[in-house]
Coordinates of C-alpha atoms in Angstrom, one line a residue:
M1 CA 19.7 55.2 6.5
T2 CA 18.1 56.2 3.2
F3 CA 14.6 55.4 2.1
Q4 CA 15.9 53.0 -0.5
T5 CA 18.0 51.2 2.1
S6 CA 15.1 51.0 4.4
L7 CA 12.9 49.6 1.7
K8 CA 15.5 47.0 0.9
A9 CA 15.7 46.0 4.5
A10 CA 12.0 45.7 4.8
L11 CA 11.7 43.6 1.7
F12 CA 14.5 41.3 2.9
G13 CA 12.7 40.9 6.3
L14 CA 9.5 40.0 4.6
S15 CA 11.3 37.5 2.3
A16 CA 13.0 35.9 5.3
L17 CA 9.7 35.7 7.2
A18 CA 8.1 34.0 4.2
L19 CA 10.9 31.5 3.9
G20 CA 10.8 30.8 7.6
S21 CA 7.1 30.1 7.4
A22 CA 7.5 27.8 4.5
A23 CA 10.3 25.9 6.2
S24 CA 8.3 25.5 9.4
A25 CA 5.1 24.4 7.6
D26 CA 3.7 21.3 9.3
Q27 CA 1.5 18.9 7.5
L28 CA -0.1 17.6 10.7
D29 CA -1.0 21.1 11.8
D30 CA -2.6 21.8 8.4
I31 CA -4.6 18.5 8.5
K32 CA -5.9 19.3 12.0
A33 CA -6.8 22.8 10.9
A34 CA -8.7 21.4 8.0
G35 CA -10.3 18.7 10.1
K36 CA -9.7 16.0 7.5
I37 CA -7.1 13.7 5.9
V38 CA -7.4 13.5 2.1
T39 CA -6.4 10.0 1.1
A40 CA -5.9 8.0 -2.2
T41 CA -6.3 4.3 -2.7
D42 CA -7.3 1.8 -5.3
M43 CA -10.7 0.3 -4.3
H44 CA -10.2 -2.9 -6.3
Y45 CA -7.6 -4.7 -4.1
A46 CA -9.4 -7.1 -1.9
P47 CA -9.3 -7.6 1.1
F48 CA -7.7 -4.2 1.7
D49 CA -9.9 -2.0 -0.5
M50 CA -13.2 -2.9 -2.1
L51 CA -16.4 -1.4 -3.4
N52 CA -19.4 -3.3 -2.2
N53 CA -22.5 -2.0 -4.1
G54 CA -20.8 1.4 -4.3
T55 CA -19.7 1.4 -0.7
Y56 CA -16.0 1.5 0.2
E57 CA -14.9 -1.2 2.7
G58 CA -12.0 -3.4 3.5
M59 CA -9.1 -3.8 5.9
T60 CA -7.4 -0.5 4.9
K61 CA -10.6 1.4 5.6
D62 CA -11.1 -0.2 9.0
L63 CA -7.5 0.5 10.0
F64 CA -7.5 4.1 8.7
D65 CA -10.9 4.9 10.3
E66 CA -9.3 4.1 13.7
V67 CA -6.1 6.0 12.9
S68 CA -8.1 9.1 11.9
K69 CA -10.1 8.9 15.2
E70 CA -6.8 8.8 17.1
I71 CA -5.6 11.9 15.3
G72 CA -9.0 13.6 15.7
V73 CA -9.9 14.3 12.1
E74 CA -12.2 12.8 9.4
P75 CA -10.8 10.7 6.6
V76 CA -11.7 11.5 3.0
Y77 CA -11.4 8.4 0.8
Q78 CA -10.7 8.7 -3.0
D79 CA -10.6 5.9 -5.5
I80 CA -7.5 6.5 -7.7
P81 CA -5.9 4.1 -10.1
W82 CA -2.7 2.6 -8.6
T83 CA -0.4 4.0 -11.3
A84 CA -1.6 7.6 -10.5
E85 CA -1.3 7.4 -6.8
L86 CA 2.4 8.0 -6.0
P87 CA 2.7 10.7 -8.8
G88 CA -0.4 12.4 -7.4
L89 CA 1.0 12.3 -3.9
E90 CA 4.3 14.0 -5.0
V91 CA 2.4 17.0 -6.5
G92 CA 0.2 17.4 -3.4
K93 CA -3.2 16.1 -4.7
F94 CA -3.7 14.3 -1.4
D95 CA -2.1 13.9 2.0
I96 CA -1.3 10.2 2.0
V97 CA -1.6 7.0 -0.1
I98 CA -3.3 4.4 1.9
A99 CA -3.4 1.7 -0.8
P100 CA -1.1 -1.0 0.6
V101 CA 2.4 -0.1 -0.8
T102 CA 5.2 -2.6 -0.6
I103 CA 8.2 -1.2 1.3
T104 CA 11.3 -1.4 -1.0
P105 CA 14.8 0.2 -0.6
E106 CA 14.2 2.3 -3.7
R107 CA 10.8 3.7 -2.4
L108 CA 12.3 4.4 1.0
E109 CA 14.7 6.8 -0.6
R110 CA 11.9 8.7 -2.3
Y111 CA 8.9 8.5 0.2
T112 CA 8.2 8.4 3.9
F113 CA 6.6 5.1 4.9
T114 CA 4.4 4.4 8.0
L115 CA 4.8 1.3 10.1
P116 CA 3.8 -1.9 8.2
I117 CA 0.1 -2.7 8.1
A118 CA 0.4 -6.2 6.6
D119 CA 2.6 -8.9 5.2
A120 CA 3.3 -8.3 1.5
T121 CA 5.5 -11.3 0.6
V122 CA 4.9 -12.3 -3.1
S123 CA 3.0 -15.5 -3.7
L124 CA 1.2 -17.5 -6.4
V125 CA -2.3 -18.7 -7.0
R126 CA -3.5 -21.1 -9.7
A127 CA -6.8 -22.4 -11.0
A128 CA -8.1 -25.0 -8.6
A129 CA -8.5 -27.6 -11.4
N130 CA -4.9 -27.2 -12.6
T131 CA -3.0 -29.8 -10.5
E132 CA 0.0 -29.8 -12.8
L133 CA 1.3 -26.6 -11.0
T134 CA 2.1 -27.1 -7.3
K135 CA 5.3 -25.4 -6.3
P136 CA 6.6 -21.9 -7.3
E137 CA 9.3 -23.3 -9.7
D138 CA 6.6 -24.9 -11.8
I139 CA 5.8 -21.6 -13.4
K140 CA 9.0 -21.8 -15.6
G141 CA 7.9 -21.2 -19.2
K142 CA 4.3 -20.4 -18.1
T143 CA 2.2 -17.3 -18.4
V144 CA 1.7 -15.5 -15.1
G145 CA -0.4 -12.4 -14.5
V146 CA 0.4 -9.6 -12.1
Q147 CA -0.7 -6.0 -11.4
Q148 CA 1.5 -3.5 -13.2
G149 CA 3.7 -1.1 -11.4
T150 CA 3.8 -3.2 -8.2
A151 CA 6.8 -4.6 -6.2
Q152 CA 5.2 -8.0 -6.8
F153 CA 5.7 -7.4 -10.6
R154 CA 9.4 -6.7 -10.2
Q155 CA 9.8 -9.7 -7.9
L156 CA 8.0 -12.0 -10.3
Q157 CA 10.3 -10.8 -13.2
A158 CA 13.4 -11.5 -11.1
Y159 CA 12.2 -14.9 -10.1
G160 CA 11.2 -15.8 -13.6
E161 CA 14.7 -14.9 -14.8
S162 CA 16.2 -17.1 -12.2
L163 CA 14.1 -20.0 -13.4
G164 CA 15.1 -19.5 -17.0
G165 CA 12.0 -17.6 -18.2
V166 CA 8.4 -16.8 -17.3
N167 CA 5.9 -15.0 -19.6
V168 CA 4.8 -12.1 -17.4
K169 CA 1.5 -10.4 -18.3
E170 CA 0.6 -7.1 -16.7
Y171 CA -2.8 -6.0 -15.6
G172 CA -4.3 -2.7 -14.4
T173 CA -6.1 -4.4 -11.5
T174 CA -5.8 -7.8 -9.8
D175 CA -9.5 -8.5 -10.6
E176 CA -8.6 -8.5 -14.3
A177 CA -5.8 -11.0 -13.7
Y178 CA -8.1 -13.2 -11.6
A179 CA -10.7 -13.2 -14.3
D180 CA -8.2 -14.3 -17.0
L181 CA -6.9 -17.0 -14.6
A182 CA -10.4 -18.3 -14.1
A183 CA -11.0 -18.3 -17.9
G184 CA -7.8 -20.3 -18.6
R185 CA -5.9 -17.5 -20.2
L186 CA -3.2 -17.6 -17.5
D187 CA -1.4 -20.3 -15.7
A188 CA -1.0 -18.4 -12.5
V189 CA -1.3 -15.0 -10.8
A190 CA 1.3 -13.5 -8.6
G191 CA 0.4 -11.2 -5.7
S192 CA 0.8 -10.6 -2.0
L193 CA 0.0 -13.4 0.3
P194 CA -2.9 -11.6 2.1
N195 CA -4.7 -10.8 -1.2
L196 CA -4.4 -14.3 -2.6
T197 CA -5.4 -16.0 0.7
Y198 CA -8.5 -13.9 0.8
L199 CA -9.2 -14.8 -2.9
V200 CA -8.9 -18.5 -2.2
K201 CA -10.9 -18.3 1.0
N202 CA -13.9 -16.8 -0.9
R203 CA -13.5 -18.7 -4.2
A204 CA -12.0 -22.0 -3.3
E205 CA -14.0 -23.7 -6.0
T206 CA -12.1 -21.6 -8.6
F207 CA -8.6 -20.9 -7.2
A208 CA -6.0 -22.6 -5.1
L209 CA -2.7 -21.5 -3.6
F210 CA 0.6 -23.0 -4.7
E211 CA 2.3 -25.1 -1.9
P212 CA 4.3 -23.3 -0.7
A213 CA 2.7 -20.2 -2.1
Q214 CA 5.4 -17.7 -1.2
F215 CA 8.7 -17.0 -3.0
G216 CA 11.4 -14.4 -2.6
Q217 CA 12.3 -12.3 0.5
P218 CA 9.7 -11.3 3.1
T219 CA 8.2 -7.9 2.5
Y220 CA 5.6 -5.6 4.1
F221 CA 2.8 -3.3 3.1
A222 CA 2.6 0.3 4.5
W223 CA 1.1 3.7 3.8
V224 CA 3.1 6.5 2.0
L225 CA 3.6 10.2 2.7
R226 CA 5.7 12.7 0.9
K227 CA 9.4 12.7 2.0
E228 CA 9.7 16.2 3.4
E229 CA 10.4 17.8 6.8
G230 CA 6.8 19.0 7.2
S231 CA 5.5 15.4 7.0
E232 CA 7.5 14.1 9.9
S233 CA 5.0 14.9 12.6
F234 CA 2.1 13.5 10.5
A235 CA 4.0 10.2 10.0
K236 CA 4.7 10.1 13.8
A237 CA 1.0 10.6 14.6
I238 CA 0.0 7.7 12.3
N239 CA 2.7 5.4 13.7
D240 CA 1.8 6.3 17.3
A241 CA -1.8 5.5 16.5
L242 CA -0.9 2.1 14.9
L243 CA 1.2 1.2 17.9
K244 CA -1.6 2.1 20.3
M245 CA -4.0 0.0 18.2
T246 CA -1.5 -2.9 18.1
D247 CA -1.2 -2.8 21.9
D248 CA -5.0 -2.6 22.6
G249 CA -5.8 -5.4 20.1
R250 CA -7.6 -3.4 17.4
V251 CA -5.0 -4.3 14.7
K252 CA -5.3 -8.0 15.6
A253 CA -9.1 -7.9 15.4
I254 CA -9.1 -6.1 12.1
Q255 CA -6.6 -8.6 10.6
E256 CA -8.6 -11.5 11.8
K257 CA -11.8 -10.0 10.4
W258 CA -10.4 -9.6 6.9
L259 CA -7.6 -12.2 6.7
G260 CA -8.8 -14.9 9.0
S261 CA -5.5 -14.8 11.0
H262 CA -3.2 -12.5 12.8
T263 CA 0.5 -11.6 11.9
E264 CA 2.8 -9.8 14.2
L265 CA 4.2 -6.8 12.4
P266 CA 7.4 -4.8 12.9
R267 CA 7.2 -1.9 15.4
E268 CA 9.7 0.0 13.3
V269 CA 9.7 0.8 9.6
P270 CA 11.9 -1.9 8.0
A271 CA 15.1 -0.6 6.4
N272 CA 14.6 -2.7 3.2

């Protein structure tokens, strides 16, 4: 064997070793080695994520604190605008998006979802003084606010088209939409049932749910990881923790603390 041949063989071996290491890279191992999970969420999405005098709190934080304990690492919480979260996840700026993300068939093709953490079925809220709007179909021809880039936005658009037309106004945060609704600049706001239930519970003098509030197909919120082989063990660790917390009552207690009620959630990731 010549020196040149030996050199080529050595270089090939190093390349194969590097490729093998990359292919076997495991996100959970990396997280445990670092001792932390770097997360992203939008801290303006009550009751899941809120800033109270600068302190992060909410249903998401309580759930993920417990999940992190089960995995044996510390959570690092970052306040990121919703529209930047999934793109940031894809380029590796954080390990997971813990902002409640609605599970949809399109997103399932692109991302790895955890087990559901809450009901996400789209619903409607109105000003408490506006008794002309009661059922969902009453929004025909009206102006309805919704957070941009959400599954609720797409569901509202589709529902509006089925009614013959709804003026959909997009907002960066739900808080901005609620403010315009209270000021009379909107007829209604669409969002997930847990968010709107929490809003009405805390501001019943200003807001009221439609009756019925929900429309469209039942959907669920979950957390999101990158869709890659190395993330499979990380997703399993989170799901195992959520199932353990469901069985020992921690999920129920956290739901009741923030939502005032308990909803049984699927024990598998819904297919759509």
